[in-house]
PDB file of C-alpha atoms in Angstrom:
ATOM      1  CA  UNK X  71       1.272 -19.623  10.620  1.00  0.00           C
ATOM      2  CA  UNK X  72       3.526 -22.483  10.161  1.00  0.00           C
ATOM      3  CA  UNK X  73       6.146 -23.957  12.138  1.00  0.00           C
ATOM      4  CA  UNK X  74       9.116 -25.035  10.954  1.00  0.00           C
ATOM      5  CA  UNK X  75      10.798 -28.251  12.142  1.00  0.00           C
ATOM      6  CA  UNK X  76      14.324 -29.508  11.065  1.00  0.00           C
ATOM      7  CA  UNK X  77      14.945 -33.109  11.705  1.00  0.00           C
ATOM      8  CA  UNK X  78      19.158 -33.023  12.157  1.00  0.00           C
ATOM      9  CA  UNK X  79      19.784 -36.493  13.442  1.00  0.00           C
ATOM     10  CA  UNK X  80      21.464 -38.323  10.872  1.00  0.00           C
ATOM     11  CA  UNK X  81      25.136 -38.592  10.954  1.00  0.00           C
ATOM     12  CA  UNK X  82      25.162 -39.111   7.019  1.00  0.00           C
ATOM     13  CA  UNK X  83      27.838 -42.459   7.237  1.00  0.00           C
ATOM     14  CA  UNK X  84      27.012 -42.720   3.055  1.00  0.00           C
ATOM     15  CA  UNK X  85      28.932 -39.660   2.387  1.00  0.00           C
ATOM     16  CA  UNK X  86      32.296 -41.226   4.958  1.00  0.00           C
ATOM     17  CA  UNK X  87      35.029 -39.806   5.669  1.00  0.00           C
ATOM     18  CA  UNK X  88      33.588 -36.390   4.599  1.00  0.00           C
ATOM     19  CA  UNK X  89      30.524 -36.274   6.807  1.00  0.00           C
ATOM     20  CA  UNK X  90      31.290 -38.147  10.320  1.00  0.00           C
ATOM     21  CA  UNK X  91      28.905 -39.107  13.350  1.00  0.00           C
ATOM     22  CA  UNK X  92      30.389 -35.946  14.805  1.00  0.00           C
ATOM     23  CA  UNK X  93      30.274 -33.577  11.794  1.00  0.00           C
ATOM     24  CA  UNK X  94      27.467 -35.201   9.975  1.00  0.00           C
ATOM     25  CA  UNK X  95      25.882 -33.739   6.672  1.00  0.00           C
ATOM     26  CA  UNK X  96      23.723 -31.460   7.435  1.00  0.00           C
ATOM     27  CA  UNK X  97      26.756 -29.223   8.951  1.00  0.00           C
ATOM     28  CA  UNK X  98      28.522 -29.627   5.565  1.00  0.00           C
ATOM     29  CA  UNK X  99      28.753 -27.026   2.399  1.00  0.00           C
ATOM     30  CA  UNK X 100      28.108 -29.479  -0.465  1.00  0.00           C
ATOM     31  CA  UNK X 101      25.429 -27.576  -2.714  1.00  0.00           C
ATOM     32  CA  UNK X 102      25.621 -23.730  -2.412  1.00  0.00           C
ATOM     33  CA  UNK X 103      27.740 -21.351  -0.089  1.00  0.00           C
ATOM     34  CA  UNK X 104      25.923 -22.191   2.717  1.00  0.00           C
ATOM     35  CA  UNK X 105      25.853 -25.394   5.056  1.00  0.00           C
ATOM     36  CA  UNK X 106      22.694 -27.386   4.107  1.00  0.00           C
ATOM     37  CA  UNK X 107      21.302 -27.141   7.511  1.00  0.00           C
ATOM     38  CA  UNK X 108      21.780 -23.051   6.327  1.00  0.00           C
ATOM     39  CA  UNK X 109      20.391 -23.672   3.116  1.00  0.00           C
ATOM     40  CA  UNK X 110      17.443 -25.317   4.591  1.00  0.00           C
ATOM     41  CA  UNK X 111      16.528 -22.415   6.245  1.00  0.00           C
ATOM     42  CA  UNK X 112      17.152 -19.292   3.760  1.00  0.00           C
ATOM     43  CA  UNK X 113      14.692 -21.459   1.588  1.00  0.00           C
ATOM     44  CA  UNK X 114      11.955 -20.920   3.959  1.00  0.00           C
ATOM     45  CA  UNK X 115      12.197 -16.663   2.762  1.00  0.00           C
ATOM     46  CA  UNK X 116       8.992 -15.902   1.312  1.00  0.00           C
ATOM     47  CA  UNK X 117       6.746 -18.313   3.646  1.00  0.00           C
ATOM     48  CA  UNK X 118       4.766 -17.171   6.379  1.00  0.00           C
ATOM     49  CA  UNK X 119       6.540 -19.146   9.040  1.00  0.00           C
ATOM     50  CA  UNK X 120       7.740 -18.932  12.626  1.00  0.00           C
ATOM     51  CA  UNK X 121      11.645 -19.481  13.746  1.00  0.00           C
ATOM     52  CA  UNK X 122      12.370 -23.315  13.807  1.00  0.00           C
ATOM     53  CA  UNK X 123      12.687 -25.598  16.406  1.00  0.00           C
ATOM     54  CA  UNK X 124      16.221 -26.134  15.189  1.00  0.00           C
ATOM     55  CA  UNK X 125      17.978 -23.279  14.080  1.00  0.00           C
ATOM     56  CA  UNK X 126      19.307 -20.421  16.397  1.00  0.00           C
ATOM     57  CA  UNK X 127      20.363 -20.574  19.864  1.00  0.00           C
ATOM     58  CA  UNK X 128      17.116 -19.859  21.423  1.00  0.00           C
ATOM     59  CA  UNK X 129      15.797 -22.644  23.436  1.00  0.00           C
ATOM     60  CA  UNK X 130      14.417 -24.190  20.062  1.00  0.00           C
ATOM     61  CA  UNK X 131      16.849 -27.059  19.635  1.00  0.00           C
ATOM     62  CA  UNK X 132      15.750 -30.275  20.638  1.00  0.00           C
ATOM     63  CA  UNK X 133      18.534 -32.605  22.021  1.00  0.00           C
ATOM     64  CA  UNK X 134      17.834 -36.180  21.695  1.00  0.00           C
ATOM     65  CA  UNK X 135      20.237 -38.344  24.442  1.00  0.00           C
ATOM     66  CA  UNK X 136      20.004 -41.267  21.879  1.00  0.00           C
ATOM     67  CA  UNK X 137      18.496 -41.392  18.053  1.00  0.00           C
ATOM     68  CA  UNK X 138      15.028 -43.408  17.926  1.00  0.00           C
ATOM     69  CA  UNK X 139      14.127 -42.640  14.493  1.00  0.00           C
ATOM     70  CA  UNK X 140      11.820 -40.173  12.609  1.00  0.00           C
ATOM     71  CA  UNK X 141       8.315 -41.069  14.599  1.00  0.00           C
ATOM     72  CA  UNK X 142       9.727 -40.084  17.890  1.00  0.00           C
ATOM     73  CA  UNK X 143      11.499 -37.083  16.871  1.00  0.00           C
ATOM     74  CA  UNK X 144       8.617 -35.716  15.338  1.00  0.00           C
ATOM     75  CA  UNK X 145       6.474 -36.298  18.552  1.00  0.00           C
ATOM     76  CA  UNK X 146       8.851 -34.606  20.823  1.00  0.00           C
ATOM     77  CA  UNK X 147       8.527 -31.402  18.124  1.00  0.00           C
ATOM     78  CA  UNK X 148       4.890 -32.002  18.195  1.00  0.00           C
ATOM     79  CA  UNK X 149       4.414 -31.645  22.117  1.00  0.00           C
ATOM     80  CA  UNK X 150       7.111 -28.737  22.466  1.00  0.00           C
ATOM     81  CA  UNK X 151       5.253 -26.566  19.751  1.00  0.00           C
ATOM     82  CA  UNK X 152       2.005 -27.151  21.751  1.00  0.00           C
ATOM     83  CA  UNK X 153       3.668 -26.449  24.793  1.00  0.00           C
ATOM     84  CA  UNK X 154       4.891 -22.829  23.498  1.00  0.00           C
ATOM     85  CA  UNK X 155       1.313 -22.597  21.613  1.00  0.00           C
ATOM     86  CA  UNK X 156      -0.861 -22.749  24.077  1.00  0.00           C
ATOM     87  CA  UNK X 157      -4.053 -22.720  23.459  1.00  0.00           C
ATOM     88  CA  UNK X 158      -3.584 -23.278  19.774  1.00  0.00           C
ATOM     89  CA  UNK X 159      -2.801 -26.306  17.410  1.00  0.00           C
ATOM     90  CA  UNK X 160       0.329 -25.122  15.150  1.00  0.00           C
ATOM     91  CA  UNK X 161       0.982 -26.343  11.558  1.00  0.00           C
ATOM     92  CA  UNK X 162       4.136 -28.335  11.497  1.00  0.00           C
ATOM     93  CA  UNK X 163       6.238 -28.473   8.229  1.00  0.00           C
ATOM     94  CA  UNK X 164       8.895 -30.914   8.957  1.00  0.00           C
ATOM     95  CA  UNK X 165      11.962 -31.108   6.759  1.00  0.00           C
ATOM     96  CA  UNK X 166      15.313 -32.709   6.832  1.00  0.00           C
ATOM     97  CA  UNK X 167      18.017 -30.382   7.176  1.00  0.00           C
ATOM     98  CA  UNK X 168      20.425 -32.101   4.527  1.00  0.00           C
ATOM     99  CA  UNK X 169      18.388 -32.108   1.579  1.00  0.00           C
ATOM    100  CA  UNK X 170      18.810 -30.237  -2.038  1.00  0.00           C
ATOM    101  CA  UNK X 171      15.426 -28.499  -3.565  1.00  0.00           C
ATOM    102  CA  UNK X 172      17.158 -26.331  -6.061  1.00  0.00           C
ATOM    103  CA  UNK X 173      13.864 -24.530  -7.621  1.00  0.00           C
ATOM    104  CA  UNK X 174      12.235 -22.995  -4.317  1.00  0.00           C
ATOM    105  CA  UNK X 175       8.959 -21.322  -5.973  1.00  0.00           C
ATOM    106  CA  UNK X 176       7.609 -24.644  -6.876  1.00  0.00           C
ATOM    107  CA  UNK X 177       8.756 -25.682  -3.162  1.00  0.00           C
ATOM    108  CA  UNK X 178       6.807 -22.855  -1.682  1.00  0.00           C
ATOM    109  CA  UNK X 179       3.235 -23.956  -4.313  1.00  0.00           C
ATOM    110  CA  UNK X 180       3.205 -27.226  -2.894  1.00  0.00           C
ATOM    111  CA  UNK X 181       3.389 -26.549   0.496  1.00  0.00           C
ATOM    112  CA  UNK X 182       1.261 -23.589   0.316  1.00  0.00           C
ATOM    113  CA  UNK X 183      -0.994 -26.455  -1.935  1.00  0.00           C
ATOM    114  CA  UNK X 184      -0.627 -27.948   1.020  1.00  0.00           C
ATOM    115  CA  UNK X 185      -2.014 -25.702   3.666  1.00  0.00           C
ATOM    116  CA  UNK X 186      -5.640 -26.772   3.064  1.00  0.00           C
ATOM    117  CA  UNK X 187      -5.442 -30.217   3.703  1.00  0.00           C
ATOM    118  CA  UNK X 188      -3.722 -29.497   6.796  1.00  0.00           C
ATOM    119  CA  UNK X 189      -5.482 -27.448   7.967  1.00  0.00           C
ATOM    120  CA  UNK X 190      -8.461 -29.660   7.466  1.00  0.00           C
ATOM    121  CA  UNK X 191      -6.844 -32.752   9.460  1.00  0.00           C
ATOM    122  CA  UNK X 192      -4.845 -34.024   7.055  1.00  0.00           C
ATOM    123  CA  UNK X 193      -1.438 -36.000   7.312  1.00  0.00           C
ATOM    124  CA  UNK X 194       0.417 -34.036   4.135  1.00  0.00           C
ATOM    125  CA  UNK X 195       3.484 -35.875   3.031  1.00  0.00           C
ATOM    126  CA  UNK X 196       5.375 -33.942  -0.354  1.00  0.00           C
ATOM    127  CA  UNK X 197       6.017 -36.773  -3.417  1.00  0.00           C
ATOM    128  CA  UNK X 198       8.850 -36.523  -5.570  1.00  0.00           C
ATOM    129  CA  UNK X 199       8.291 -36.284  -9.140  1.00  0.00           C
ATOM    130  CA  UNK X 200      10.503 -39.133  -9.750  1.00  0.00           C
ATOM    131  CA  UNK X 201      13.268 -38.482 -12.705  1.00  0.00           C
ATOM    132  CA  UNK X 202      14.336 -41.627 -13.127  1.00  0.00           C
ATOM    133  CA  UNK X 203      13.965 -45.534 -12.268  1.00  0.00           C
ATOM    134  CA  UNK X 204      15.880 -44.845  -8.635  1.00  0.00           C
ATOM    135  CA  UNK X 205      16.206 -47.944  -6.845  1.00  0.00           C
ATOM    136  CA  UNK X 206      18.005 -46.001  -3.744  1.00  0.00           C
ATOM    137  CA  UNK X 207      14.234 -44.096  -2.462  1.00  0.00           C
ATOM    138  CA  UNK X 208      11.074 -45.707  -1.020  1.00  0.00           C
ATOM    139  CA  UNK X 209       8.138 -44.656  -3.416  1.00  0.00           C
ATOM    140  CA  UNK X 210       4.627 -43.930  -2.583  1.00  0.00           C
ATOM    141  CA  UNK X 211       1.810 -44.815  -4.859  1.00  0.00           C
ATOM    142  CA  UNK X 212      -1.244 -41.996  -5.310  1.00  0.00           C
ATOM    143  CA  UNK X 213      -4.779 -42.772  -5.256  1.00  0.00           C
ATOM    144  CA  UNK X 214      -7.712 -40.728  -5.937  1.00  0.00           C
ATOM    145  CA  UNK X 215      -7.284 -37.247  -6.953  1.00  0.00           C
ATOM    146  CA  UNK X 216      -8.326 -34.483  -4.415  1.00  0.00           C
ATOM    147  CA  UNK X 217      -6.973 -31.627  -5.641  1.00  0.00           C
ATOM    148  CA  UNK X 218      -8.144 -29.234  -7.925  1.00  0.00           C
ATOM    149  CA  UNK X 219      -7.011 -27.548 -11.524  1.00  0.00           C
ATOM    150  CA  UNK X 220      -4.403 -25.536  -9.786  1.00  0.00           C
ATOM    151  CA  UNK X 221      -2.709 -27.795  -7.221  1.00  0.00           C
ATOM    152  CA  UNK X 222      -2.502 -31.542  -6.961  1.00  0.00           C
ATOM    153  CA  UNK X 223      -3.241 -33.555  -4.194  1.00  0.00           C
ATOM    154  CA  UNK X 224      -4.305 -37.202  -3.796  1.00  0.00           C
ATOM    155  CA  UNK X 225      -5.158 -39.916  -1.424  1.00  0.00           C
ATOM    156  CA  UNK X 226      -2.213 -41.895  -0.807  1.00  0.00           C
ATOM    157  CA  UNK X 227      -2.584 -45.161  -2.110  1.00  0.00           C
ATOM    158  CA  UNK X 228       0.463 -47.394  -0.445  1.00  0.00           C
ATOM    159  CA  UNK X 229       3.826 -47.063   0.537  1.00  0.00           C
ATOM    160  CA  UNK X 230       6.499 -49.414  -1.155  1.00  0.00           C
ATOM    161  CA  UNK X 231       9.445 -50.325   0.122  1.00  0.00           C
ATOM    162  CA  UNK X 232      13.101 -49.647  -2.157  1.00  0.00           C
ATOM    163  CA  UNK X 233      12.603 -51.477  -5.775  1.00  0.00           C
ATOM    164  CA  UNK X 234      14.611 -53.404  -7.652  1.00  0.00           C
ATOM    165  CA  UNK X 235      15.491 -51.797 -11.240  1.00  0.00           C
ATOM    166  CA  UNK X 236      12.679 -53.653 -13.035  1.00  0.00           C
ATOM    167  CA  UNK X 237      10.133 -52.366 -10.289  1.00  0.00           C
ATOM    168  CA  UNK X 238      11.355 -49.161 -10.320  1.00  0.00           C
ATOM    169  CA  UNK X 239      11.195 -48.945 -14.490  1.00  0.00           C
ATOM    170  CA  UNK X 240       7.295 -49.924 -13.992  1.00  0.00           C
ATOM    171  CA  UNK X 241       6.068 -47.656 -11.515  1.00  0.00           C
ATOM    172  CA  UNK X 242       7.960 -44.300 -13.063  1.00  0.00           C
ATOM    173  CA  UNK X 243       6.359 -45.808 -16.556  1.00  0.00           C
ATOM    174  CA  UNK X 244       3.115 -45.932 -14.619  1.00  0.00           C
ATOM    175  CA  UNK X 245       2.878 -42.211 -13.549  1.00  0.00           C
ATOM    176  CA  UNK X 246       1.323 -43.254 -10.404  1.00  0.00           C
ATOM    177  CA  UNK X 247       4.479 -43.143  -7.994  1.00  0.00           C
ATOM    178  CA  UNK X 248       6.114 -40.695  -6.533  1.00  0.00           C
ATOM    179  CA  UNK X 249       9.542 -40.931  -4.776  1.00  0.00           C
ATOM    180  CA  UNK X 250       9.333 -40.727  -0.660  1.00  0.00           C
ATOM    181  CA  UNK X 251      10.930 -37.330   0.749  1.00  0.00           C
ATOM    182  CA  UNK X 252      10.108 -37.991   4.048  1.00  0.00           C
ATOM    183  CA  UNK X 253       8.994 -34.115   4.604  1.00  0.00           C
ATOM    184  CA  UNK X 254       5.717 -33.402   5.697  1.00  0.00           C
ATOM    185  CA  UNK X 255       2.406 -30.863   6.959  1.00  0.00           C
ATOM    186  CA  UNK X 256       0.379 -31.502   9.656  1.00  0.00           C
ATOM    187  CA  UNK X 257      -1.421 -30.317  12.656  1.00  0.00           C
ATOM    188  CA  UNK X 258       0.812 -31.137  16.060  1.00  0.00           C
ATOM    189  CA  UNK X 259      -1.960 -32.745  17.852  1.00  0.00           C
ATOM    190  CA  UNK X 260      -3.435 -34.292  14.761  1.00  0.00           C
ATOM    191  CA  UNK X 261       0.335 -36.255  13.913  1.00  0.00           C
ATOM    192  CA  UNK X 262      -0.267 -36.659  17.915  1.00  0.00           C
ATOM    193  CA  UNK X 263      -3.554 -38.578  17.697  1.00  0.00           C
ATOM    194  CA  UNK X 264      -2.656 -40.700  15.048  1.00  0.00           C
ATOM    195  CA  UNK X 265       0.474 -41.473  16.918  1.00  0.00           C
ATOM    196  CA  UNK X 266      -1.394 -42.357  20.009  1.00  0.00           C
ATOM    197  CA  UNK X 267      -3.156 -44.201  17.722  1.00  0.00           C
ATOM    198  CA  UNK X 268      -1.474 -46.590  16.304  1.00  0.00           C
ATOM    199  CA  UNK X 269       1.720 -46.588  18.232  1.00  0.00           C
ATOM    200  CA  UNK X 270       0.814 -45.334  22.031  1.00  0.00           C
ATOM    201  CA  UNK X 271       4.085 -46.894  22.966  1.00  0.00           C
ATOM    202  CA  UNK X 272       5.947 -44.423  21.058  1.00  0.00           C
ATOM    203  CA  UNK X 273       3.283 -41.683  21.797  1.00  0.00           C
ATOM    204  CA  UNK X 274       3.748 -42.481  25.790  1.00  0.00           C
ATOM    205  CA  UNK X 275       7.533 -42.432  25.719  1.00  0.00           C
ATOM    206  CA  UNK X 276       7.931 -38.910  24.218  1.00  0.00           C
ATOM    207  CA  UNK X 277       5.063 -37.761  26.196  1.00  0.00           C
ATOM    208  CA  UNK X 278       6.973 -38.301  29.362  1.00  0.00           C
ATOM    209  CA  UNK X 279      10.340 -37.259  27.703  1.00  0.00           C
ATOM    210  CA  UNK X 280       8.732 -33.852  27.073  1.00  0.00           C
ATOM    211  CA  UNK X 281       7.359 -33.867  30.922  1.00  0.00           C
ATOM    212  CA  UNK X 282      10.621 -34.000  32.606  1.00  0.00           C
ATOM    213  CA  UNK X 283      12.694 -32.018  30.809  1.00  0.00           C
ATOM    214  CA  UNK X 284      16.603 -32.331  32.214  1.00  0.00           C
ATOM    215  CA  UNK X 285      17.952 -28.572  33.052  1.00  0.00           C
ATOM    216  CA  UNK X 286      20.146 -26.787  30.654  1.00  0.00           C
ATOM    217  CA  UNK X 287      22.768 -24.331  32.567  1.00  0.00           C
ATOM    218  CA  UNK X 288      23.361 -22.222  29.206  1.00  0.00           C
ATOM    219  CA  UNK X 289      19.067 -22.434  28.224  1.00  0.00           C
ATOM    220  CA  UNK X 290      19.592 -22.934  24.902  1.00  0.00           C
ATOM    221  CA  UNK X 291      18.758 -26.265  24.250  1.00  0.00           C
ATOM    222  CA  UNK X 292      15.256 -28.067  25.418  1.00  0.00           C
ATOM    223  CA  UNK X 293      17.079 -31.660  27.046  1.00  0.00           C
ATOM    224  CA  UNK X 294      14.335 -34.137  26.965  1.00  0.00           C
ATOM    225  CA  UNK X 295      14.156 -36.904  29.978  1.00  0.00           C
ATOM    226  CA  UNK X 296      17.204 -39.049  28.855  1.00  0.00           C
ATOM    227  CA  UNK X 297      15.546 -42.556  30.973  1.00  0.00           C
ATOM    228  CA  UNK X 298      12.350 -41.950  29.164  1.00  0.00           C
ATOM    229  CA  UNK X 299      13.157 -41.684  25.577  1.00  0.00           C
ATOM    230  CA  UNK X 300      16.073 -44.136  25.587  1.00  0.00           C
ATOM    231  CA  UNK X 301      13.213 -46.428  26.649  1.00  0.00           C
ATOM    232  CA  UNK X 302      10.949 -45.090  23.764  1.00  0.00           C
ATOM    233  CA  UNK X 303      11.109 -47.618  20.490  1.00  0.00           C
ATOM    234  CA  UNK X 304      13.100 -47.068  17.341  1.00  0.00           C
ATOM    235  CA  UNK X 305      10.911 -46.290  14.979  1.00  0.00           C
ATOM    236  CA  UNK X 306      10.381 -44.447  11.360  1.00  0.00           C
ATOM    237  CA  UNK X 307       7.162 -41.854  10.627  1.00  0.00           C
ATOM    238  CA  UNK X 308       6.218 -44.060   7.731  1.00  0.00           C
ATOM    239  CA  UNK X 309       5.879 -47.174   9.738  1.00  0.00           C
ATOM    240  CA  UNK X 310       4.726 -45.728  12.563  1.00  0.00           C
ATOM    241  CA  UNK X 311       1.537 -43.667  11.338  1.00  0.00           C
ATOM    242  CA  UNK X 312       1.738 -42.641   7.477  1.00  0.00           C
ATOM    243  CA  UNK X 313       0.992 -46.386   6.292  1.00  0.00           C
ATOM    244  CA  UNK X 314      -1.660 -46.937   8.928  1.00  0.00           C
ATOM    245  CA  UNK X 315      -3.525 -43.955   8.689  1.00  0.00           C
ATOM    246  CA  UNK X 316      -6.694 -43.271   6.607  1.00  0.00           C
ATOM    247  CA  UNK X 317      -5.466 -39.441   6.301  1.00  0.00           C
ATOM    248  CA  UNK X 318      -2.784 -39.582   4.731  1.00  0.00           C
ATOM    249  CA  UNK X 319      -2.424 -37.026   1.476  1.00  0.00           C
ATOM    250  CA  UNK X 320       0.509 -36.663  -0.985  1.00  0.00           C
ATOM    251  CA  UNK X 321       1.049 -33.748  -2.553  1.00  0.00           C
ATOM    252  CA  UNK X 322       3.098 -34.042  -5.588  1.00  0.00           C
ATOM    253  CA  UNK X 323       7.114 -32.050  -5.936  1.00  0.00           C
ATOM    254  CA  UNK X 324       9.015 -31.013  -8.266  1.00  0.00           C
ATOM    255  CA  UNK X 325      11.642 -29.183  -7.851  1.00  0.00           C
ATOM    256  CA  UNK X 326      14.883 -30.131  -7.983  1.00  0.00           C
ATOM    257  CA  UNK X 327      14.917 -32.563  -5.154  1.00  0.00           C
ATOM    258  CA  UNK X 328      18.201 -34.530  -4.078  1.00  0.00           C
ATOM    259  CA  UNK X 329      18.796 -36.180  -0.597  1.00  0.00           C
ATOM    260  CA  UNK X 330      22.485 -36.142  -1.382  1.00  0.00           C
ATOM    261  CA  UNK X 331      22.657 -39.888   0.258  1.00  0.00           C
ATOM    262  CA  UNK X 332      25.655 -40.891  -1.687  1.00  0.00           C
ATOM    263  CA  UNK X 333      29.014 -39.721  -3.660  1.00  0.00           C
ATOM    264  CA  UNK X 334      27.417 -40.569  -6.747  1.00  0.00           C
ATOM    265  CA  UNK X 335      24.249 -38.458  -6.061  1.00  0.00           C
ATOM    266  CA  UNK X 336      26.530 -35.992  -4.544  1.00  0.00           C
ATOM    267  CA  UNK X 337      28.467 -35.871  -8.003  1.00  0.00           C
ATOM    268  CA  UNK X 338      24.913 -35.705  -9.985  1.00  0.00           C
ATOM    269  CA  UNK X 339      23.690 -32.237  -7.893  1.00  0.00           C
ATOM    270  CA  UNK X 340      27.474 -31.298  -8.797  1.00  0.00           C
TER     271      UNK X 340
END
C-alpha cells in the first residue's frame, strides 16, 4: 500500500496577482475543472493507495508554523505515517499539489515501475522526459541502467543545477538528462535514515516537532511543535539527501508534465 503525500507549501509568487501567499496555486483552477490540489488527487484513481496526509479534514493535514523547505516537510510526513503505521514501514509517494501530468496511465507505469525499487530501499525520484532545452528546471543526469525491457530505471548519475540555453541544448541532445520533478517513492524510515544521515540537524528538528505536537481544538489538523521546527534549517530534499545518497534511482516520465511556474508555461498547458 502506498501513501500519498501532498507537499502544499508554496505560495506560487510566479503566477502574482492570480495566486497570492494567501490563495497560493495549488488552491487555483488553472488546468481542468478542478483546483490542482483536486486534480492531484482524482489522479491517484486506479492506484492502490491510502487517503493523503493532505487532503480531507481528517487529522491528515500537516500545518507547518513557518516554511523550511522540501527536506523538512517530507520528514515531518515521514514520522507521522510511522506514527499511524505502527509496526510497519509505509511507502511514501510524495507529490506537489500544483503540478500538471495530463496522460495519467503512463503516471500510474512509472510509479508502479517504481514500487520495486522502493520497496527494496531505494530513494525513487520520477525524471521528466525533457521536451525541450528548458532553462527554468534543475535536470538530473542517469547512470547505469537497472531496469528491465518493460520499465526503466537507472542509477542516478548527478544532479545539475538550472542551465543556461547552450547547456540545456547539450544535455536534451545527449539523451542522458532528465528534467527534476521533485516527486518521489520511498520507504518513511528509509528517507528517515538517510536524513539522519547526512543532515541529523534537520532529522533532529522534525523529530522533536513531531514529539510535541501543539493541540488542535477542531482535530483536524496535526500542529507540529512551532519552537522546534522554526529552529529546524531551511533546506531542499535534493540538497539535503538525493545528491548525497548512494540510493538514489530515477525512474524516467512522460506524461504530460508541467509545473505551471510561470504565465508563459501557464499559457503553453493552455
Amino acid at each position: 500500500m502506498i501513501l500519498l503525500v501532498f507537499m502544499a507549501g508554496g505560495t506560487g509568487s510566479r503566477l502574482w496577482p492570480k495566486s497570492r501567499e494567501r490563495f497560493p496555486k495549488q488552491f487555483l483552477r488553472l488546468h481542468g475543472q478542478q483546483s490542482m490540489l483536486q486534480e492531484t488527487v482524482t489522479r491517484l484513481e486506479g492506484l492502490d493507495v491510502n487517503e493523503p496526509l493532505v487532503n480531507k479534514l481528517s487529522n491528515n493535514i500537516i500545518l507547518e508554523p513557518i516554511g523550511r523547505n522540501t527536506a523538512p516537510a517530507i520528514a515531518l510526513a515521514a514520522f507521522s505515517a510511522i506514527q499511524k503505521n505502527e509496526n510497519e514501514d509505509p511507502l511514501l509517494l510524495v507529490l506537489a499539489a500544483d503540478h500538471i501530468i495530463d496522460n495519467t496511465d503512463s503516471f500510474h507505469k512509472a510509479v508502479l515501475d517504481a514500487v520495486p525499487y522502493a520497496n527494496a530501499g531505494k530513494l525513487v525520484t520520477f525524471g521528466i522526459v525533457p521536451t525541450g532545452p528548458e532553462t527554468g528546471y534543475g535536470y538530473i543526469q542517469r547512470g547505469t541502467s537497472i531496469g528491465t525491457e518493460n520499465e526503466q530505471a537507472f542509477e542516478v548519475g548527478r544532479f545539475v543545477e538550472k542551465p543556461d540555453l547552450e547547456v540545456a541544448t547539450r544535455y536534451l541532445a545527449s539523451g542522458q538528462y532528465y528534467w527534476n520533478s521533485g516527486m518521489f517513492l520511498f520507504r518513511a524510515k528509509r528517507y528517515l535514515e538517510e536524513l539522519a544521515t547526512y543532515r541529523h540537524d534537520i532529522y533532529s528538528a522534525c523529530k522533536q516537532a513531531m514529539e510535541h505536537l501543539e493541540p488542535d481544538s477542531q482535530q483536524d489538523f496535526i500542529r507540529v511543535d512551532q519552537e522546534a521546527f522554526t529552529a529546524c534549517p531551511d533546506e531542499s530534499v535534493d540538497y539535503a539527501v538525493m545528491e548525497k545518497t548512494s540510493s538514489a534511482i530515477v525512474v524516467p516520465l512522460d506524461a504530460g508534465w508541467n509545473d505551471v511556474g510561470s504565465w508563459s508555461a501557464l499559457w503553453e498547458v493552455n
